[in-house]
Coordinates of C-alpha atoms and ligand atoms in Angstrom, one line a residue:
M999 CA 0.0 0.0 0.0
E1000 CA 0.9 3.6 -0.3
L1001 CA 1.4 6.3 2.3
K1002 CA -2.0 7.5 3.5
F1003 CA -3.4 10.3 5.5
N1004 CA -7.0 10.2 6.9
I1005 CA -8.5 13.2 8.8
K1006 CA -11.9 13.5 10.3
G1007 CA -12.8 16.9 11.4
S1008 CA -15.3 19.7 11.2
F1009 CA -15.7 23.4 10.4
K1010 CA -17.5 25.1 13.2
T1011 CA -20.0 27.6 11.8
S1012 CA -21.4 30.7 13.4
D1013 CA -25.0 29.5 12.8
D1014 CA -26.9 26.4 11.7
A1015 CA -25.4 25.5 8.4
S1016 CA -28.3 23.2 7.2
P1017 CA -29.8 25.8 4.9
A1018 CA -26.5 25.9 3.0
T1019 CA -26.3 22.1 2.5
E1020 CA -26.8 22.2 -1.2
A1021 CA -24.2 25.0 -1.7
I1022 CA -21.7 23.0 0.5
D1023 CA -22.3 19.9 -1.7
E1024 CA -21.6 21.9 -4.8
F1025 CA -18.4 23.4 -3.1
I1026 CA -17.1 20.0 -2.1
N1027 CA -17.6 18.5 -5.5
E1028 CA -15.8 21.3 -7.1
A1029 CA -13.0 21.3 -4.5
N1030 CA -12.4 17.6 -5.1
E1031 CA -11.6 18.4 -8.7
T1032 CA -9.7 21.7 -8.2
I1033 CA -8.1 23.0 -5.0
L1034 CA -7.6 19.5 -3.5
K1035 CA -5.6 18.4 -6.6
K1036 CA -3.7 21.6 -7.2
G1037 CA 0.1 21.0 -7.3
A1038 CA -0.2 17.2 -7.1
P1039 CA 0.8 14.8 -9.9
E1040 CA -1.9 13.4 -12.1
G1041 CA -4.1 11.0 -10.2
E1042 CA -2.8 12.2 -6.8
G1043 CA -4.2 14.7 -4.3
A1044 CA -6.8 14.7 -1.6
N1045 CA -10.4 13.6 -1.6
V1046 CA -13.3 14.5 0.6
V1047 CA -14.7 11.0 1.0
D1048 CA -17.5 11.8 3.4
W1049 CA -19.3 14.8 4.9
N1050 CA -22.5 16.0 6.5
V1051 CA -24.0 19.0 8.1
D1052 CA -24.8 18.7 11.8
G1053 CA -26.3 22.0 13.1
S1054 CA -23.4 24.5 13.3
K1055 CA -20.8 21.9 12.3
I1056 CA -19.8 20.7 8.9
N1057 CA -18.3 17.3 9.5
I1058 CA -15.8 16.2 6.9
T1059 CA -13.5 13.2 6.2
I1060 CA -10.6 13.6 3.9
E1061 CA -8.1 11.1 2.5
S1062 CA -4.9 11.6 0.7
G1063 CA -1.5 10.3 -0.2
R1064 CA 1.8 12.2 -0.1
Y1065 CA 0.5 15.1 -2.3
V1066 CA -1.9 17.7 -1.0
R1067 CA -1.9 16.0 2.4
A1068 CA -5.4 15.6 4.0
H1069 CA -4.6 18.3 6.7
D1070 CA -3.4 20.7 4.0
A1071 CA -6.6 20.0 2.1
L1072 CA -8.7 20.8 5.1
L1073 CA -6.8 24.1 5.6
R1074 CA -7.1 24.9 1.9
M1075 CA -10.9 24.5 2.0
R1076 CA -11.5 26.9 4.9
K1077 CA -11.2 30.3 3.1
P1078 CA -13.2 29.6 -0.1
L1079 CA -15.9 27.8 1.9
A1080 CA -16.1 30.8 4.3
K1081 CA -16.4 33.1 1.4
K1082 CA -19.2 31.1 -0.1
L1083 CA -21.2 30.7 3.1
G1084 CA -20.6 34.4 4.1
K1085 CA -21.8 35.9 0.9
D1086 CA -24.9 33.8 0.3
Y1087 CA -26.0 32.7 3.8
R1088 CA -24.3 35.1 6.2
I1089 CA -22.7 32.2 8.0
G1090 CA -19.1 32.5 9.2
I1091 CA -16.5 29.8 10.0
R1092 CA -15.4 30.0 13.6
G1093 CA -12.7 27.3 13.6
I1094 CA -11.6 23.8 12.7
E1095 CA -11.9 20.8 15.1
I1096 CA -10.1 17.6 14.5
D1097 CA -11.8 14.4 15.7
S1098 CA -9.2 11.9 14.4
F1099 CA -6.1 12.0 12.3
N1100 CA -4.3 8.9 11.1
I1101 CA -1.1 8.4 9.0
S1102 CA -0.5 5.0 7.6
I1103 CA 3.1 4.4 6.5
P1104 CA 4.1 1.3 4.6
S1105 CA 7.1 -0.4 6.1
E1106 CA 8.1 -4.1 6.1
N1107 CA 10.6 -3.5 8.9
Q1108 CA 8.7 -2.4 12.0
D1109 CA 11.4 -2.9 14.6
L1110 CA 11.2 0.7 16.0
G1111 CA 10.9 -0.1 19.7
E1112 CA 8.9 1.9 22.2
L1113 CA 8.5 5.5 20.8
K1114 CA 7.3 8.6 22.6
I1115 CA 6.5 11.2 20.0
P1116 CA 4.6 14.4 20.8
Y1117 CA 1.0 14.4 19.5
V1118 CA 1.1 10.7 18.7
T1119 CA -1.4 8.9 20.9
D1120 CA -1.1 5.4 19.3
I1121 CA 1.2 3.5 17.0
D1122 CA -0.1 0.3 15.5
Y1123 CA 2.1 -2.1 13.7
N1124 CA 0.3 -4.4 11.3
D1125 CA 0.6 -6.1 7.9
S1126 CA 3.6 -4.0 6.7
V1127 CA 1.8 -0.8 7.7
I1128 CA 2.7 1.5 10.6
K1129 CA -0.5 3.4 11.6
L1130 CA -0.1 6.6 13.7
S1131 CA -3.0 8.2 15.5
L1132 CA -2.4 11.9 16.2
D1133 CA -4.1 14.2 18.6
V1134 CA -3.8 17.6 17.0
G1135 CA -5.7 20.8 16.6
E1136 CA -5.9 23.6 14.0
S1137 CA -2.7 25.3 15.2
E1138 CA -0.7 22.1 14.9
L1139 CA -1.9 21.7 11.4
Q1140 CA -0.9 25.2 10.5
N1141 CA 2.5 24.6 12.1
R1142 CA 3.1 21.5 10.0
V1143 CA 3.4 19.2 13.0
P1144 CA 1.9 16.1 11.0
D1145 CA 4.5 16.6 8.3
R1146 CA 7.3 16.8 10.8
I1147 CA 6.0 13.6 12.5
L1148 CA 6.0 11.8 9.1
T1149 CA 9.6 13.0 8.3
L1150 CA 10.7 11.8 11.7
M1151 CA 9.1 8.3 11.2
E1152 CA 10.5 8.0 7.6
D1153 CA 14.0 8.9 9.0
K1154 CA 13.6 6.2 11.6
I1155 CA 12.5 3.6 9.1
A1156 CA 15.3 4.6 6.7
A1157 CA 17.8 4.2 9.6
L1158 CA 16.5 0.6 10.1
R1159 CA 17.5 -0.1 6.5
Y1160 CA 21.1 0.8 6.9
G1161 CA 21.4 -0.8 10.3
G1162 CA 21.4 2.4 12.4
K1163 CA 24.7 4.1 12.1
A1164 CA 26.8 2.9 9.1
E1165 CA 28.0 6.2 7.8
H1166 CA 29.0 6.8 4.2
W1167 CA 32.7 6.3 3.6
E1168 CA 34.9 6.1 0.4
V1169 CA 38.6 6.5 0.0
L1170 CA 39.5 9.5 -2.1
W1171 CA 43.2 9.5 -1.9
Q1172 CA 45.9 7.6 -0.1
S1173 CA 49.6 8.4 0.6
G1174 CA 52.4 5.9 0.1
K1175 CA 53.2 3.4 2.8
K1176 CA 55.6 4.7 5.6
E1177 CA 57.8 2.4 7.7
P1178 CA 56.6 3.1 11.3
K1179 CA 59.3 4.1 13.8
F1180 CA 57.2 2.9 16.8
F1181 CA 54.8 0.1 17.6
D1182 CA 53.4 0.9 21.0
D1183 CA 50.4 2.9 22.2
P1184 CA 51.7 6.4 22.6
T1185 CA 49.2 7.2 25.4
K1186 CA 50.7 4.4 27.6
E1187 CA 54.2 5.5 26.7
M1188 CA 53.5 9.1 27.5
M1189 CA 52.1 8.1 30.9
N1190 CA 55.2 6.0 31.6
R1191 CA 57.4 9.0 30.7
G1192 CA 55.3 11.5 32.7
W1193 CA 54.2 13.5 29.7
I1194 CA 50.6 13.3 30.7
K1195 CA 48.3 12.3 33.6
R1196 CA 44.6 11.7 33.7
G1197 CA 42.6 14.7 34.8
A1198 CA 40.0 14.3 37.6
S1199 CA 37.1 14.3 35.1
R1200 CA 36.0 11.6 32.7
G1201 CA 38.0 11.4 29.4
Q1202 CA 40.2 14.4 30.5
W1203 CA 44.0 14.6 30.5
I1204 CA 46.5 17.0 32.0
H1205 CA 49.1 17.7 29.4
G1206 CA 52.7 18.1 30.7
P1207 CA 55.3 20.4 29.2
Q1208 CA 56.3 17.9 26.5
L1209 CA 52.8 17.3 25.1
A1210 CA 51.8 21.0 25.5
K1211 CA 54.8 21.9 23.4
L1212 CA 53.9 19.4 20.8
F1213 CA 50.3 20.8 20.6
R1214 CA 51.6 24.4 20.4
T1215 CA 54.0 23.3 17.6
F1216 CA 51.2 21.7 15.6
E1217 CA 49.2 25.0 16.0
K1218 CA 52.3 27.0 14.9
I1219 CA 52.6 24.9 11.8
V1220 CA 49.0 25.2 10.9
I1221 CA 49.1 29.0 11.4
E1222 CA 52.4 29.7 9.7
E1223 CA 52.2 27.2 6.9
M1224 CA 48.5 27.5 6.1
L1225 CA 46.4 30.1 7.8
E1226 CA 48.7 33.1 7.5
P1227 CA 49.6 32.5 3.8
L1228 CA 46.0 32.0 3.0
G1229 CA 44.9 35.2 4.8
Y1230 CA 42.9 33.8 7.7
K1231 CA 42.1 36.1 10.7
E1232 CA 42.0 34.9 14.2
M1233 CA 38.8 35.3 16.2
M1234 CA 37.6 33.9 19.5
F1235 CA 34.3 31.9 19.5
P1236 CA 32.2 31.4 22.6
K1237 CA 32.4 28.0 24.3
L1238 CA 29.1 27.8 26.1
I1239 CA 26.4 27.1 23.5
P1240 CA 22.8 27.9 24.2
W1241 CA 19.9 26.0 22.5
D1242 CA 19.2 28.9 20.1
V1243 CA 22.6 28.2 18.3
W1244 CA 22.0 24.5 18.1
K1245 CA 18.4 25.0 16.8
K1246 CA 19.8 27.0 13.9
S1247 CA 22.9 24.7 13.3
G1248 CA 20.7 21.6 13.3
H1249 CA 22.5 20.1 16.4
A1250 CA 19.2 20.3 18.3
K1251 CA 18.0 17.5 16.0
G1252 CA 20.2 14.8 17.5
V1253 CA 23.3 15.6 19.5
Y1254 CA 21.8 15.0 23.0
P1255 CA 23.7 11.8 24.0
E1256 CA 27.0 13.5 23.7
I1257 CA 26.4 16.9 25.2
Y1258 CA 27.9 18.2 28.4
Y1259 CA 24.9 20.1 29.7
V1260 CA 25.1 23.5 31.4
C1261 CA 22.6 24.6 34.2
P1262 CA 22.9 28.0 35.8
P1263 CA 22.0 28.7 39.4
K1264 CA 18.4 29.7 40.0
S1265 CA 19.6 32.5 42.2
R1266 CA 22.9 34.4 42.8
D1267 CA 21.8 35.1 46.4
P1268 CA 24.2 33.6 48.9
E1269 CA 21.3 33.0 51.3
Y1270 CA 19.6 30.8 48.7
W1271 CA 22.7 28.6 48.7
E1272 CA 23.4 28.7 52.4
E1273 CA 21.9 25.3 53.0
V1274 CA 24.3 23.9 50.4
T1275 CA 27.4 25.6 51.8
D1276 CA 26.5 24.7 55.4
Y1277 CA 25.9 21.0 54.4
Y1278 CA 29.3 20.8 52.7
N1279 CA 31.1 22.6 55.6
V1280 CA 29.7 20.1 58.1
T1281 CA 29.9 16.9 56.2
H1282 CA 32.6 17.6 53.5
E1283 CA 30.2 16.0 51.0
V1284 CA 28.9 18.0 48.1
P1285 CA 25.0 17.7 48.3
T1286 CA 24.4 17.1 44.6
E1287 CA 20.7 16.3 45.2
K1288 CA 20.1 19.7 46.9
I1289 CA 22.1 21.4 44.2
K1290 CA 19.9 19.8 41.5
E1291 CA 16.9 21.6 43.1
K1292 CA 18.7 24.9 43.1
I1293 CA 19.8 25.0 39.5
G1294 CA 17.7 25.8 36.5
E1295 CA 16.9 23.9 33.3
P1296 CA 19.9 23.3 31.0
I1297 CA 20.4 26.4 28.9
G1298 CA 22.6 24.5 26.4
G1299 CA 25.9 22.8 26.7
L1300 CA 29.7 23.1 26.4
C1301 CA 31.3 23.6 22.9
Y1302 CA 30.6 20.5 20.8
A1303 CA 31.3 21.5 17.2
Q1304 CA 33.4 24.6 17.2
C1305 CA 31.9 26.8 14.4
P1306 CA 28.1 27.1 15.2
P1307 CA 28.5 29.8 17.9
F1308 CA 30.6 32.0 15.5
W1309 CA 27.5 32.4 13.3
I1310 CA 25.8 34.6 15.8
Y1311 CA 28.4 37.2 14.9
L1312 CA 27.1 37.2 11.3
Q1313 CA 23.5 36.6 12.0
G1314 CA 21.0 38.8 10.2
E1315 CA 23.9 40.8 8.5
T1316 CA 24.5 41.7 4.9
I1317 CA 28.2 41.6 4.1
P1318 CA 29.9 43.7 1.4
T1319 CA 30.8 41.6 -1.6
N1320 CA 34.5 42.5 -1.4
E1321 CA 34.8 40.9 2.1
F1322 CA 34.5 37.5 0.5
P1323 CA 35.9 34.9 0.8
L1324 CA 35.7 35.7 4.5
K1325 CA 38.2 33.6 6.4
V1326 CA 38.6 33.1 10.1
F1327 CA 39.8 30.6 12.7
D1328 CA 39.5 30.0 16.4
H1329 CA 41.6 28.1 18.9
S1330 CA 40.5 29.8 22.0
G1331 CA 39.2 26.9 24.1
T1332 CA 38.3 23.3 24.5
S1333 CA 35.5 21.2 23.0
H1334 CA 33.6 18.7 25.1
R1335 CA 31.8 15.5 24.2
Y1336 CA 30.4 12.7 26.4
E1337 CA 32.1 9.9 24.5
S1338 CA 30.8 6.3 24.7
G1339 CA 32.1 3.7 27.2
G1340 CA 35.5 2.3 28.1
I1341 CA 38.8 4.0 28.8
H1342 CA 40.4 5.6 25.8
G1343 CA 43.8 7.1 25.3
I1344 CA 44.2 10.7 24.1
E1345 CA 42.8 9.8 20.7
R1346 CA 39.2 9.8 22.1
V1347 CA 38.6 12.2 25.0
D1348 CA 35.7 14.1 26.6
E1349 CA 37.7 17.3 26.6
F1350 CA 39.8 18.2 23.6
H1351 CA 41.7 20.9 21.8
R1352 CA 41.0 21.9 18.2
I1353 CA 41.7 24.6 15.7
E1354 CA 38.5 25.5 13.8
I1355 CA 38.8 27.1 10.4
V1356 CA 35.8 28.7 8.8
W1357 CA 35.4 30.3 5.4
L1358 CA 32.4 31.7 3.5
G1359 CA 31.7 33.2 0.1
T1360 CA 30.1 32.2 -3.2
H1361 CA 29.9 28.6 -4.2
D1362 CA 33.0 28.9 -6.3
Q1363 CA 35.0 30.7 -3.6
V1364 CA 34.1 28.1 -1.0
V1365 CA 35.0 25.2 -3.3
S1366 CA 38.3 26.7 -4.3
E1367 CA 39.2 27.6 -0.7
S1368 CA 38.6 24.0 0.3
K1369 CA 41.1 22.9 -2.4
A1370 CA 43.7 25.5 -1.2
L1371 CA 43.4 24.2 2.3
Q1372 CA 43.7 20.6 1.2
D1373 CA 46.9 21.5 -0.7
K1374 CA 48.4 23.1 2.5
Y1375 CA 47.4 20.1 4.6
R1376 CA 49.1 17.8 2.1
H1377 CA 52.2 19.8 2.4
I1378 CA 52.1 19.6 6.2
F1379 CA 51.5 15.9 6.4
D1380 CA 54.0 15.0 3.6
D1381 CA 56.8 17.5 4.0
I1382 CA 56.8 18.3 7.7
L1383 CA 55.1 15.5 9.6
D1384 CA 56.0 12.7 7.1
L1385 CA 52.8 10.8 7.9
E1386 CA 51.1 7.9 6.3
W1387 CA 47.5 9.1 5.7
R1388 CA 44.5 9.1 3.5
K1389 CA 41.5 11.2 2.6
A1390 CA 38.0 9.7 2.7
G1391 CA 34.6 11.1 1.6
V1392 CA 32.2 10.6 4.5
T1393 CA 28.7 11.6 5.6
P1394 CA 28.9 15.4 6.1
W1395 CA 29.6 16.1 9.7
F1396 CA 26.6 18.3 10.1
M1397 CA 24.3 15.5 8.9
A1398 CA 26.0 13.0 11.1
Q1399 CA 25.5 15.3 14.1
E1400 CA 21.8 15.6 13.2
G1401 CA 21.6 11.8 13.4
L1402 CA 21.6 11.3 9.6
T1403 CA 23.7 9.1 7.3
G1404 CA 24.3 9.0 3.6
T1405 CA 25.5 12.1 1.7
S1406 CA 24.2 15.5 0.9
E1407 CA 21.9 15.9 -2.1
Q1408 CA 23.7 19.1 -3.0
T1409 CA 26.6 18.7 -5.4
D1410 CA 30.0 19.8 -4.0
V1411 CA 28.7 19.6 -0.4
G1412 CA 30.4 17.1 1.7
T1413 CA 33.0 16.2 4.4
I1414 CA 36.5 14.8 3.8
D1415 CA 38.0 13.0 6.7
Y1416 CA 41.7 12.7 7.1
E1417 CA 42.7 9.3 8.5
A1418 CA 45.9 7.6 9.5
P1419 CA 47.0 4.2 10.6
L1420 CA 48.1 3.7 14.2
P1421 CA 50.9 1.0 13.9
Y1422 CA 50.2 -0.4 17.5
R1423 CA 46.7 -1.4 16.3
G1424 CA 48.3 -3.8 13.8
D1425 CA 48.2 -4.0 10.0
D1426 CA 44.4 -4.5 9.9
G1427 CA 43.8 -2.0 12.7
E1428 CA 41.2 0.8 12.3
W1429 CA 42.6 4.0 11.0
L1430 CA 42.0 7.2 13.1
E1431 CA 40.1 10.2 11.8
F1432 CA 42.4 13.1 12.8
Q1433 CA 40.7 16.0 11.2
N1434 CA 38.3 17.0 8.4
V1435 CA 37.7 19.5 5.7
S1436 CA 34.1 20.2 4.9
I1437 CA 31.9 22.2 2.4
N1438 CA 28.7 22.8 4.2
G1439 CA 26.8 24.4 1.3
N1440 CA 24.3 27.1 2.1
K1441 CA 23.3 25.5 5.4
Y1442 CA 24.8 28.0 7.8
P1443 CA 24.3 31.3 5.9
K1444 CA 20.7 30.2 5.5
G1445 CA 20.2 29.0 9.1
F1446 CA 21.6 32.2 10.5
N1447 CA 20.2 34.5 7.8
V1448 CA 23.5 35.9 6.4
K1449 CA 23.5 37.7 3.1
S1450 CA 25.9 39.0 0.5
Q1451 CA 25.6 42.5 -0.8
S1452 CA 25.8 41.0 -4.3
G1453 CA 22.7 38.9 -3.7
D1454 CA 24.6 35.7 -4.6
E1455 CA 23.8 32.7 -2.5
L1456 CA 26.4 32.3 0.3
W1457 CA 28.1 29.0 1.0
S1458 CA 30.5 28.1 3.8
G1459 CA 33.1 25.5 4.8
C1460 CA 34.9 24.5 7.9
S1461 CA 37.8 22.4 9.0
G1462 CA 38.5 21.0 12.4
V1463 CA 42.1 20.2 13.4
G1464 CA 42.0 17.9 16.5
L1465 CA 45.3 18.4 18.3
E1466 CA 44.9 15.2 20.4
R1467 CA 44.2 13.3 17.2
W1468 CA 47.3 14.9 15.4
A1469 CA 49.4 13.9 18.4
S1470 CA 48.0 10.4 18.5
V1471 CA 48.8 9.9 14.8
F1472 CA 52.2 11.5 14.9
L1473 CA 53.4 9.8 18.1
A1474 CA 51.9 6.4 17.1
Q1475 CA 53.9 6.5 13.8
K1476 CA 57.1 8.3 15.0
G1477 CA 57.3 7.5 18.7
L1478 CA 58.3 9.8 21.5
D1479 CA 62.0 10.2 20.8
P1480 CA 62.8 13.4 18.8
E1481 CA 65.7 11.6 17.1
N1482 CA 63.1 9.6 15.2
W1483 CA 61.1 12.7 14.3
P1484 CA 61.4 14.2 10.8
D1485 CA 63.9 17.1 10.6
E1486 CA 61.4 19.5 9.2
F1487 CA 59.3 19.0 12.3
V1488 CA 62.2 19.1 14.8
K1489 CA 63.3 22.4 13.2
R1490 CA 60.0 23.9 14.2
F1491 CA 59.6 22.1 17.5
G1492 CA 63.1 22.8 19.0
E1493 CA 64.2 21.1 22.2
L1494 CA 62.0 18.6 24.1
P1495 CA 61.3 20.3 27.4
E1496 CA 62.2 18.6 30.7
G1497 CA 59.0 17.3 32.4
I1498 CA 58.2 17.5 36.0
H1499 CA 59.7 14.9 38.3
F1500 CA 58.1 13.0 41.1
L1501 CA 59.7 11.1 43.9
Ligands
ATP370 P1 35.0 10.2 15.5 O1 34.4 9.7 14.3 O2 36.4 9.8 15.8 O3 34.0 10.1 16.7 P2 33.8 12.7 14.8 O4 33.5 12.4 13.4 O5 32.7 12.6 15.8 O6 35.1 11.8 15.3 P3 33.9 15.5 14.2 O7 32.6 15.8 14.8 O8 34.1 15.3 12.7 O9 34.5 14.2 14.9 O10 34.9 16.6 14.8 C1 36.0 17.1 14.0 C2 37.3 16.8 14.6 O11 37.3 17.0 16.0 C3 37.7 15.3 14.4 O12 38.2 15.0 13.1 C4 38.7 15.1 15.5 O13 40.0 15.7 15.0 C5 38.2 16.0 16.6 N1 37.5 15.2 17.6 C6 36.2 14.9 17.6 N2 35.8 14.1 18.7 C7 37.0 14.0 19.4 C8 37.3 13.4 20.6 N3 36.3 12.7 21.3 N4 38.5 13.4 21.1 C9 39.5 14.1 20.4 N5 39.3 14.7 19.2 C10 38.0 14.7 18.7
ZN371 ZN1 32.8 23.5 11.8
MG372 MG1 32.4 11.2 17.3
MG373 MG1 34.1 13.6 11.7
MG374 MG1 33.9 10.5 12.4

């Protein structure tokens, strides 16, 4: 069977509508041929399948497929019907009531588990059809709630087909093989040598002088070899991200399992908190249950992807044409993700350091800037870090973070992951994604309403350089001893600093 909408509802009239029955009959017959088919392919559209007048109610049942959905059909009828009844019978339409609303979605695979979807009162799985019952009113119809529910369900059904989370992945380019200088896990070796220690929080490390210098050298290389020659300007992006940003960036669609949430106090008044401070001072336990009562709802979370908060700076602006391509970067603070299970080394952490590079301009400018960055990265990985690495086309990061898979439908939009082998994982070991370069299409300029003076559509791109990931790759392939590091790198790094000693 096909996708089907069925709505039973009524137009509430200002007076008994029975005298107008014949006119209504005429109107509905005409509507079935005209406004309920307008815009739909031949043979598609909505149909009024049943109706009657019951005092000051015109009851009506509409069925449709995907085109001119039943709820749109009902809304489409309101104005012309009101016009007809007003002119000839002095009867007004006061509102729309919905008695029942069902969406039947064909799907062989029905393994969706227990779902709690707003406005959905019942989900019935039967004979390759998933039937949803909705409890909605006129304002939900106007706000397109049924369409959003359908999209949500279709996404869930599509996700069943590709097994949940298999992201798109294809190799685009691969470097030559490099003989590794090292075969151990660099995190373990760094712990042995006192370069790093675990921080007090989950997935967090304290980087000693040696690793701090390594990170700063990576940053210096990125800035001097790439960002300065290409004309990027440094900015500082916020690191506490409120919901408003994530609604516009799309993250609000799916990033919840990995967010570090932020809740502000309900009051700044020390008296309000006295109970908590007194409790701590007497017991030396932090009363987290009491604190929970005294903090507000989460206002958002800690920085997750680095570029979204930057867009508030451009939001609602029109930018002179000669400013493009506009090129900026940020490395002003940490990013935070609640990563899944187990203990990882520095390659997967809950608190990490990243340089975020953002550019925007016309389609052509954004595409050619992406190529310029890729050339510089190639130079850095080949000529300075001497890595074995590859580039892979993957599901765009912004889609992945909305919980989607596959690729963008827009040509030239996509994410390239940079990946490298970690010799300690063995010849067949999984390669590590250590950064990406992404063309995000018009998503951000559109989402944040940014315009060019020229009127040309604006596009943007971004690239995230994960310093923990660069370090994981570089140290896994080259080891911790600077005598095994490439000369071009040592030249920029200088001397390995003495660490801090413990007795
Ligand atoms: P992964 O597939 O390894 O989970 P990701 O695809 O979720 O990474 P992105 O959202 O693409 O990561 O973030 C861009 C970059 O940020 C990554 O290429 C990586 O360099 C860095 N990064 C992301 N998550 C982490 C993490 N948990 N620890 C360290 N660096 C990270
Ligand atoms: Zn970004
Ligand atoms: Mg991830
Ligand atoms: Mg990624
Ligand atoms: Mg990834």
